[in-house]
């Protein structure tokens, strides 16, 4: 493997040492004398990265051969938009930010079934039936490949985008309830004060019944948070993404709602380009992803980071994955035509 970067960093209670190198046409990446002890070895190239622990013993040279993923082994992941908003009719969109002694914090959206018990605090936040015209989730893709090494052990490689994202397929996608699927290029967290009484976000607006000084203090202790999303080209109903073949983990921890023009007037912010859109989202507990389960279904696993699904994308094959429970969609491997 030519052009792979190799890094060695000592770990533990040993003499601090590090070394770096780049493999040549013969595949030799590092030839160096180092103090004995344990080292964290990092190897990266062609977008793939792997880490392992190795031990240098006294008087024993270490000749280590690492087998890396073969370049240009690609498969195709198809994300199918299948979101139905029926289970989100009472979900409040928008970040309710509150100023405390140590800075700003964000209130957590109650779990399904608890909204009605929340003393009406969220009742003027936009919902699917009033103020939100489209719901979306963010699907983030992580790719791994386990490769058997000459030692008999397996090394797990992870594929990542380079800094030149524009030349590579996106690993984050916005899947919408209207069937639109778009690459999510960036997210900018913004906020605004609700400076006047309005039908929306009444708990964040000044209280008419308070005197002006008390009202001003109240209005500056709470504010609305929202996100400005920079999006790529639109795909309708599904998007085919050509990526290195391997084991894919699809994860999600965010539910977005696109505000109607009336709600946007309250936010009083205009995107700087046509690629940018303002979306609202509510902060939910990842440990109890009841809202996400309503959108994505029970086939997704969940942990403290959100919900996720693992799928295998084979070489020169297509894997179709339905995002949502609104439609019945197949999830099969389909052979692709040979590449030219």
Short mmCIF file of C-alpha atoms in Angstrom, two decimals:
data_model
loop_
_atom_site.label_atom_id
_atom_site.label_comp_id
_atom_site.label_asym_id
_atom_site.label_seq_id
_atom_site.Cartn_x
_atom_site.Cartn_y
_atom_site.Cartn_z
CA UNK A 1 0.00 0.00 0.00
CA UNK A 2 1.65 3.17 -1.23
CA UNK A 3 1.08 6.61 0.29
CA UNK A 4 -0.37 5.50 3.65
CA UNK A 5 0.56 7.54 6.71
CA UNK A 6 1.87 5.67 9.76
CA UNK A 7 2.03 7.14 13.26
CA UNK A 8 3.42 5.55 16.42
CA UNK A 9 2.75 7.14 19.83
CA UNK A 10 3.91 5.66 23.12
CA UNK A 11 1.27 4.96 25.77
CA UNK A 12 1.48 4.18 29.47
CA UNK A 13 4.33 4.67 31.91
CA UNK A 14 7.17 4.49 29.42
CA UNK A 15 9.55 6.96 27.85
CA UNK A 16 7.54 9.35 25.67
CA UNK A 17 8.21 8.75 22.00
CA UNK A 18 6.53 9.18 18.65
CA UNK A 19 7.36 8.56 15.01
CA UNK A 20 5.66 9.16 11.67
CA UNK A 21 6.19 7.99 8.12
CA UNK A 22 4.57 7.49 4.72
CA UNK A 23 4.64 4.16 2.92
CA UNK A 24 6.58 3.93 -0.34
CA UNK A 25 5.97 1.83 -3.45
CA UNK A 26 7.34 -1.19 -1.58
CA UNK A 27 4.77 -0.65 1.17
CA UNK A 28 7.35 0.25 3.82
CA UNK A 29 5.90 3.04 5.95
CA UNK A 30 8.21 3.35 8.95
CA UNK A 31 11.71 2.22 9.82
CA UNK A 32 12.80 3.72 13.10
CA UNK A 33 14.53 2.90 16.39
CA UNK A 34 12.16 3.53 19.30
CA UNK A 35 12.26 2.88 23.06
CA UNK A 36 10.65 -0.39 24.12
CA UNK A 37 7.09 -0.30 25.42
CA UNK A 38 3.51 -0.11 24.17
CA UNK A 39 2.54 2.10 21.25
CA UNK A 40 -0.67 3.23 19.63
CA UNK A 41 -0.27 2.71 15.90
CA UNK A 42 -2.44 4.73 13.50
CA UNK A 43 -2.49 3.95 9.78
CA UNK A 44 -4.44 6.06 7.28
CA UNK A 45 -4.77 6.34 3.51
CA UNK A 46 -7.37 6.47 0.72
CA UNK A 47 -9.86 7.77 3.29
CA UNK A 48 -9.42 4.71 5.53
CA UNK A 49 -8.14 4.89 9.12
CA UNK A 50 -7.23 2.15 11.60
CA UNK A 51 -5.73 1.99 15.09
CA UNK A 52 -4.07 -0.80 16.99
CA UNK A 53 -1.85 -1.32 20.03
CA UNK A 54 1.58 -2.86 19.46
CA UNK A 55 4.42 -3.72 21.82
CA UNK A 56 8.13 -3.18 21.20
CA UNK A 57 10.14 -5.63 23.29
CA UNK A 58 13.73 -5.22 24.42
CA UNK A 59 16.14 -6.58 21.83
CA UNK A 60 13.36 -7.76 19.50
CA UNK A 61 12.85 -5.83 16.26
CA UNK A 62 9.22 -5.52 15.26
CA UNK A 63 8.42 -6.29 11.63
CA UNK A 64 4.70 -5.67 11.25
CA UNK A 65 2.69 -6.12 8.06
CA UNK A 66 -0.68 -4.32 7.89
CA UNK A 67 -3.28 -5.24 5.27
CA UNK A 68 -5.36 -2.21 4.22
CA UNK A 69 -8.67 -2.00 2.32
CA UNK A 70 -8.41 -2.29 -1.44
CA UNK A 71 -9.20 1.09 -3.04
CA UNK A 72 -12.23 1.66 -5.29
CA UNK A 73 -14.25 -1.23 -3.89
CA UNK A 74 -17.62 0.50 -3.98
CA UNK A 75 -21.25 -0.27 -3.29
CA UNK A 76 -24.40 1.83 -3.40
CA UNK A 77 -26.67 2.80 -0.52
CA UNK A 78 -30.19 3.95 -1.41
CA UNK A 79 -31.99 6.04 1.22
CA UNK A 80 -35.74 5.93 0.62
CA UNK A 81 -37.87 8.71 2.12
CA UNK A 82 -40.72 7.03 3.98
CA UNK A 83 -41.49 9.41 6.85
CA UNK A 84 -45.05 9.74 8.10
CA UNK A 85 -45.79 12.52 10.58
CA UNK A 86 -48.84 10.92 12.22
CA UNK A 87 -46.95 10.14 15.42
CA UNK A 88 -45.56 13.66 15.76
CA UNK A 89 -48.75 15.74 15.80
CA UNK A 90 -48.05 17.11 19.30
CA UNK A 91 -44.25 17.39 19.05
CA UNK A 92 -43.16 21.03 19.77
CA UNK A 93 -40.48 22.36 17.42
CA UNK A 94 -37.92 24.97 18.46
CA UNK A 95 -35.21 25.10 21.11
CA UNK A 96 -36.38 26.69 24.35
CA UNK A 97 -33.18 28.21 25.71
CA UNK A 98 -33.06 29.45 29.31
CA UNK A 99 -30.34 31.57 30.91
CA UNK A 100 -29.02 30.30 34.22
CA UNK A 101 -26.22 31.20 36.60
CA UNK A 102 -23.67 29.32 34.46
CA UNK A 103 -24.88 30.34 31.03
CA UNK A 104 -27.55 29.16 28.64
CA UNK A 105 -29.25 25.78 28.79
CA UNK A 106 -31.98 24.13 26.73
CA UNK A 107 -35.21 22.58 27.96
CA UNK A 108 -35.83 18.97 27.00
CA UNK A 109 -38.98 18.17 25.03
CA UNK A 110 -41.21 15.86 27.13
CA UNK A 111 -41.60 12.26 26.02
CA UNK A 112 -44.65 11.15 23.99
CA UNK A 113 -47.71 11.16 26.21
CA UNK A 114 -46.16 13.66 28.63
CA UNK A 115 -46.82 16.79 26.54
CA UNK A 116 -50.38 17.11 27.83
CA UNK A 117 -49.12 16.85 31.41
CA UNK A 118 -46.60 19.66 30.94
CA UNK A 119 -48.98 22.41 32.16
CA UNK A 120 -49.27 23.87 28.66
CA UNK A 121 -45.72 25.27 28.60
CA UNK A 122 -45.12 24.07 25.04
CA UNK A 123 -48.57 24.75 23.61
CA UNK A 124 -47.55 27.80 21.54
CA UNK A 125 -44.51 26.12 19.96
CA UNK A 126 -45.13 25.14 16.31
CA UNK A 127 -46.34 21.61 15.60
CA UNK A 128 -46.98 19.52 12.51
CA UNK A 129 -50.61 20.62 12.46
CA UNK A 130 -49.86 24.28 13.17
CA UNK A 131 -46.70 26.07 12.01
CA UNK A 132 -44.62 23.20 10.58
CA UNK A 133 -45.13 22.07 6.98
CA UNK A 134 -42.40 19.40 6.64
CA UNK A 135 -40.67 17.09 9.13
CA UNK A 136 -37.19 15.66 8.56
CA UNK A 137 -34.54 13.50 10.17
CA UNK A 138 -30.77 13.57 9.72
CA UNK A 139 -29.23 10.26 8.70
CA UNK A 140 -25.50 10.05 9.41
CA UNK A 141 -23.46 7.29 7.79
CA UNK A 142 -20.40 5.60 9.31
CA UNK A 143 -18.50 2.95 7.31
CA UNK A 144 -16.27 0.20 8.69
CA UNK A 145 -14.48 -2.78 7.20
CA UNK A 146 -12.86 -5.62 9.17
CA UNK A 147 -9.82 -7.11 7.45
CA UNK A 148 -7.93 -10.19 8.55
CA UNK A 149 -4.24 -9.52 9.18
CA UNK A 150 -1.23 -11.85 8.69
CA UNK A 151 -1.17 -12.32 12.48
CA UNK A 152 -4.61 -13.93 12.31
CA UNK A 153 -6.32 -11.04 14.08
CA UNK A 154 -8.79 -8.67 12.44
CA UNK A 155 -8.21 -4.93 12.14
CA UNK A 156 -11.20 -2.59 11.88
CA UNK A 157 -10.85 0.21 9.36
CA UNK A 158 -13.09 3.30 9.31
CA UNK A 159 -13.72 5.42 6.22
CA UNK A 160 -13.94 9.19 6.63
CA UNK A 161 -14.40 12.16 4.37
CA UNK A 162 -11.38 14.27 3.61
CA UNK A 163 -11.40 18.02 4.17
CA UNK A 164 -12.37 18.47 0.51
CA UNK A 165 -15.98 17.39 1.11
CA UNK A 166 -17.18 18.81 -2.21
CA UNK A 167 -15.33 16.09 -4.12
CA UNK A 168 -16.75 13.20 -2.07
CA UNK A 169 -20.20 11.78 -1.35
CA UNK A 170 -21.83 13.20 1.76
CA UNK A 171 -22.08 11.15 4.95
CA UNK A 172 -24.99 13.23 6.31
CA UNK A 173 -28.41 13.36 4.65
CA UNK A 174 -31.64 15.18 5.40
CA UNK A 175 -34.63 12.92 4.70
CA UNK A 176 -37.94 14.81 4.59
CA UNK A 177 -41.59 13.82 4.98
CA UNK A 178 -42.41 15.35 1.56
CA UNK A 179 -40.09 12.79 -0.10
CA UNK A 180 -37.11 15.10 -0.58
CA UNK A 181 -33.65 13.70 0.22
CA UNK A 182 -30.67 16.07 0.26
CA UNK A 183 -27.05 16.03 1.44
CA UNK A 184 -26.61 17.99 4.67
CA UNK A 185 -23.44 20.00 4.13
CA UNK A 186 -23.33 22.05 7.33
CA UNK A 187 -25.37 23.13 10.36
CA UNK A 188 -25.15 26.55 12.01
CA UNK A 189 -26.78 26.94 15.44
CA UNK A 190 -28.49 30.31 15.83
CA UNK A 191 -30.82 31.98 18.32
CA UNK A 192 -33.05 35.02 18.60
CA UNK A 193 -35.01 36.95 21.19
CA UNK A 194 -38.79 37.02 20.87
CA UNK A 195 -39.05 40.76 21.44
CA UNK A 196 -42.79 41.29 21.05
CA UNK A 197 -45.96 39.37 21.94
CA UNK A 198 -46.84 36.85 19.25
CA UNK A 199 -49.04 33.83 18.70
CA UNK A 200 -45.90 31.68 18.63
CA UNK A 201 -43.44 31.01 21.46
CA UNK A 202 -45.53 32.98 23.96
CA UNK A 203 -43.46 31.75 26.91
CA UNK A 204 -40.38 33.39 25.36
CA UNK A 205 -42.07 36.74 24.61
CA UNK A 206 -42.43 39.72 26.98
CA UNK A 207 -45.40 39.50 29.32
CA UNK A 208 -47.91 42.31 28.75
CA UNK A 209 -49.01 42.20 32.39
CA UNK A 210 -45.52 42.94 33.75
CA UNK A 211 -44.05 46.42 33.97
CA UNK A 212 -41.53 47.36 31.29
CA UNK A 213 -38.38 46.76 33.36
CA UNK A 214 -39.52 43.34 34.58
CA UNK A 215 -40.69 42.43 31.09
CA UNK A 216 -37.30 43.34 29.62
CA UNK A 217 -35.48 41.19 32.18
CA UNK A 218 -37.82 38.28 31.46
CA UNK A 219 -37.43 38.53 27.68
CA UNK A 220 -33.63 38.40 27.94
CA UNK A 221 -33.57 35.29 30.14
CA UNK A 222 -35.24 33.07 27.54
CA UNK A 223 -34.73 32.83 23.80
CA UNK A 224 -35.44 30.66 20.77
CA UNK A 225 -32.78 28.45 19.22
CA UNK A 226 -32.93 27.33 15.59
CA UNK A 227 -30.62 25.86 12.97
CA UNK A 228 -29.56 27.12 9.55
CA UNK A 229 -28.93 24.12 7.30
CA UNK A 230 -26.78 24.25 4.17
CA UNK A 231 -28.11 21.62 1.78
CA UNK A 232 -26.99 19.99 -1.45
CA UNK A 233 -28.93 18.96 -4.55
CA UNK A 234 -32.43 17.52 -4.19
CA UNK A 235 -33.39 13.90 -4.82
CA UNK A 236 -37.03 12.90 -4.89
CA UNK A 237 -38.23 9.85 -2.92
CA UNK A 238 -34.77 8.24 -2.76
CA UNK A 239 -31.07 9.00 -3.14
CA UNK A 240 -28.40 6.61 -4.37
CA UNK A 241 -25.03 7.17 -2.70
CA UNK A 242 -21.91 5.43 -4.01
CA UNK A 243 -19.54 4.73 -1.13
CA UNK A 244 -16.81 2.26 -0.17
CA UNK A 245 -18.35 -1.16 0.47
CA UNK A 246 -18.44 -2.36 4.06
CA UNK A 247 -20.55 -2.39 7.19
CA UNK A 248 -22.62 0.78 7.41
CA UNK A 249 -24.07 2.25 10.58
CA UNK A 250 -26.93 4.67 9.97
CA UNK A 251 -27.61 6.87 12.99
CA UNK A 252 -30.04 9.63 13.90
CA UNK A 253 -30.46 11.85 16.94
CA UNK A 254 -32.32 14.86 15.50
CA UNK A 255 -35.88 15.64 14.39
CA UNK A 256 -36.32 18.81 12.35
CA UNK A 257 -39.41 20.77 11.37
CA UNK A 258 -39.51 23.32 8.55
CA UNK A 259 -41.40 26.41 9.76
CA UNK A 260 -44.18 28.00 7.73
CA UNK A 261 -43.81 31.61 6.52
CA UNK A 262 -45.83 32.89 9.50
CA UNK A 263 -43.39 31.31 11.95
CA UNK A 264 -40.40 32.55 9.96
CA UNK A 265 -41.70 36.11 10.38
CA UNK A 266 -41.41 35.69 14.15
CA UNK A 267 -37.83 34.43 13.84
CA UNK A 268 -37.11 37.41 11.56
CA UNK A 269 -34.03 35.89 9.96
CA UNK A 270 -33.32 35.35 6.28
CA UNK A 271 -30.83 32.76 4.97
CA UNK A 272 -27.80 34.21 3.21
CA UNK A 273 -28.03 31.91 0.17
CA UNK A 274 -30.51 29.69 -1.67
CA UNK A 275 -28.68 26.62 -0.34
CA UNK A 276 -29.53 27.61 3.25
CA UNK A 277 -32.80 26.89 5.03
CA UNK A 278 -34.03 27.62 8.55
CA UNK A 279 -35.28 24.57 10.46
CA UNK A 280 -36.53 24.13 14.01
CA UNK A 281 -35.82 21.14 16.19
CA UNK A 282 -36.61 20.10 19.71
CA UNK A 283 -33.98 18.73 22.08
CA UNK A 284 -34.91 15.16 23.02
CA UNK A 285 -33.44 12.60 25.40
CA UNK A 286 -31.31 10.21 23.37
CA UNK A 287 -31.61 7.60 26.12
CA UNK A 288 -35.40 7.51 25.59
CA UNK A 289 -35.91 8.05 21.87
CA UNK A 290 -39.70 7.67 21.88
CA UNK A 291 -40.20 10.39 19.29
CA UNK A 292 -37.56 8.96 16.95
CA UNK A 293 -39.09 5.50 17.26
CA UNK A 294 -42.45 6.93 16.20
CA UNK A 295 -40.84 8.27 13.03
CA UNK A 296 -38.40 5.49 12.17
CA UNK A 297 -40.08 2.37 13.57
CA UNK A 298 -39.03 -0.42 15.92
CA UNK A 299 -36.44 -1.95 13.59
CA UNK A 300 -33.86 0.64 14.67
CA UNK A 301 -31.72 0.05 17.75
CA UNK A 302 -31.21 2.83 20.26
CA UNK A 303 -28.52 3.85 22.72
CA UNK A 304 -27.43 6.99 24.56
CA UNK A 305 -26.51 8.66 21.24
CA UNK A 306 -29.85 8.16 19.49
CA UNK A 307 -31.14 5.45 17.17
CA UNK A 308 -29.10 3.43 14.70
CA UNK A 309 -29.27 0.61 12.18
CA UNK A 310 -26.45 -1.53 10.79
CA UNK A 311 -26.53 -2.74 7.19
CA UNK A 312 -23.96 -4.43 4.96
CA UNK A 313 -23.26 -2.86 1.58
CA UNK A 314 -21.49 -5.41 -0.61
CA UNK A 315 -19.09 -4.74 -3.46
CA UNK A 316 -20.93 -3.70 -6.65
CA UNK A 317 -24.31 -4.16 -4.94
CA UNK A 318 -27.14 -1.82 -4.00
CA UNK A 319 -28.66 -1.70 -0.54
CA UNK A 320 -32.05 -0.06 -0.13
CA UNK A 321 -33.04 1.26 3.30
CA UNK A 322 -36.38 2.88 4.06
CA UNK A 323 -36.13 5.87 6.40
CA UNK A 324 -39.43 5.95 8.25
CA UNK A 325 -42.53 3.82 8.68
CA UNK A 326 -44.87 5.63 6.30
CA UNK A 327 -44.43 3.26 3.36
CA UNK A 328 -43.60 -0.37 2.88
CA UNK A 329 -40.22 -0.51 1.18
CA UNK A 330 -37.89 -3.38 0.43
CA UNK A 331 -34.41 -3.57 1.90
CA UNK A 332 -32.54 -5.88 -0.42
CA UNK A 333 -29.17 -6.30 -2.03
CA UNK A 334 -29.45 -5.84 -5.78
CA UNK A 335 -26.61 -6.67 -8.15
CA UNK A 336 -25.38 -3.73 -10.16
CA UNK A 337 -24.20 -3.64 -13.72
CA UNK A 338 -20.45 -4.08 -14.15
CA UNK A 339 -18.54 -0.83 -14.12
CA UNK A 340 -17.17 0.46 -17.35
#
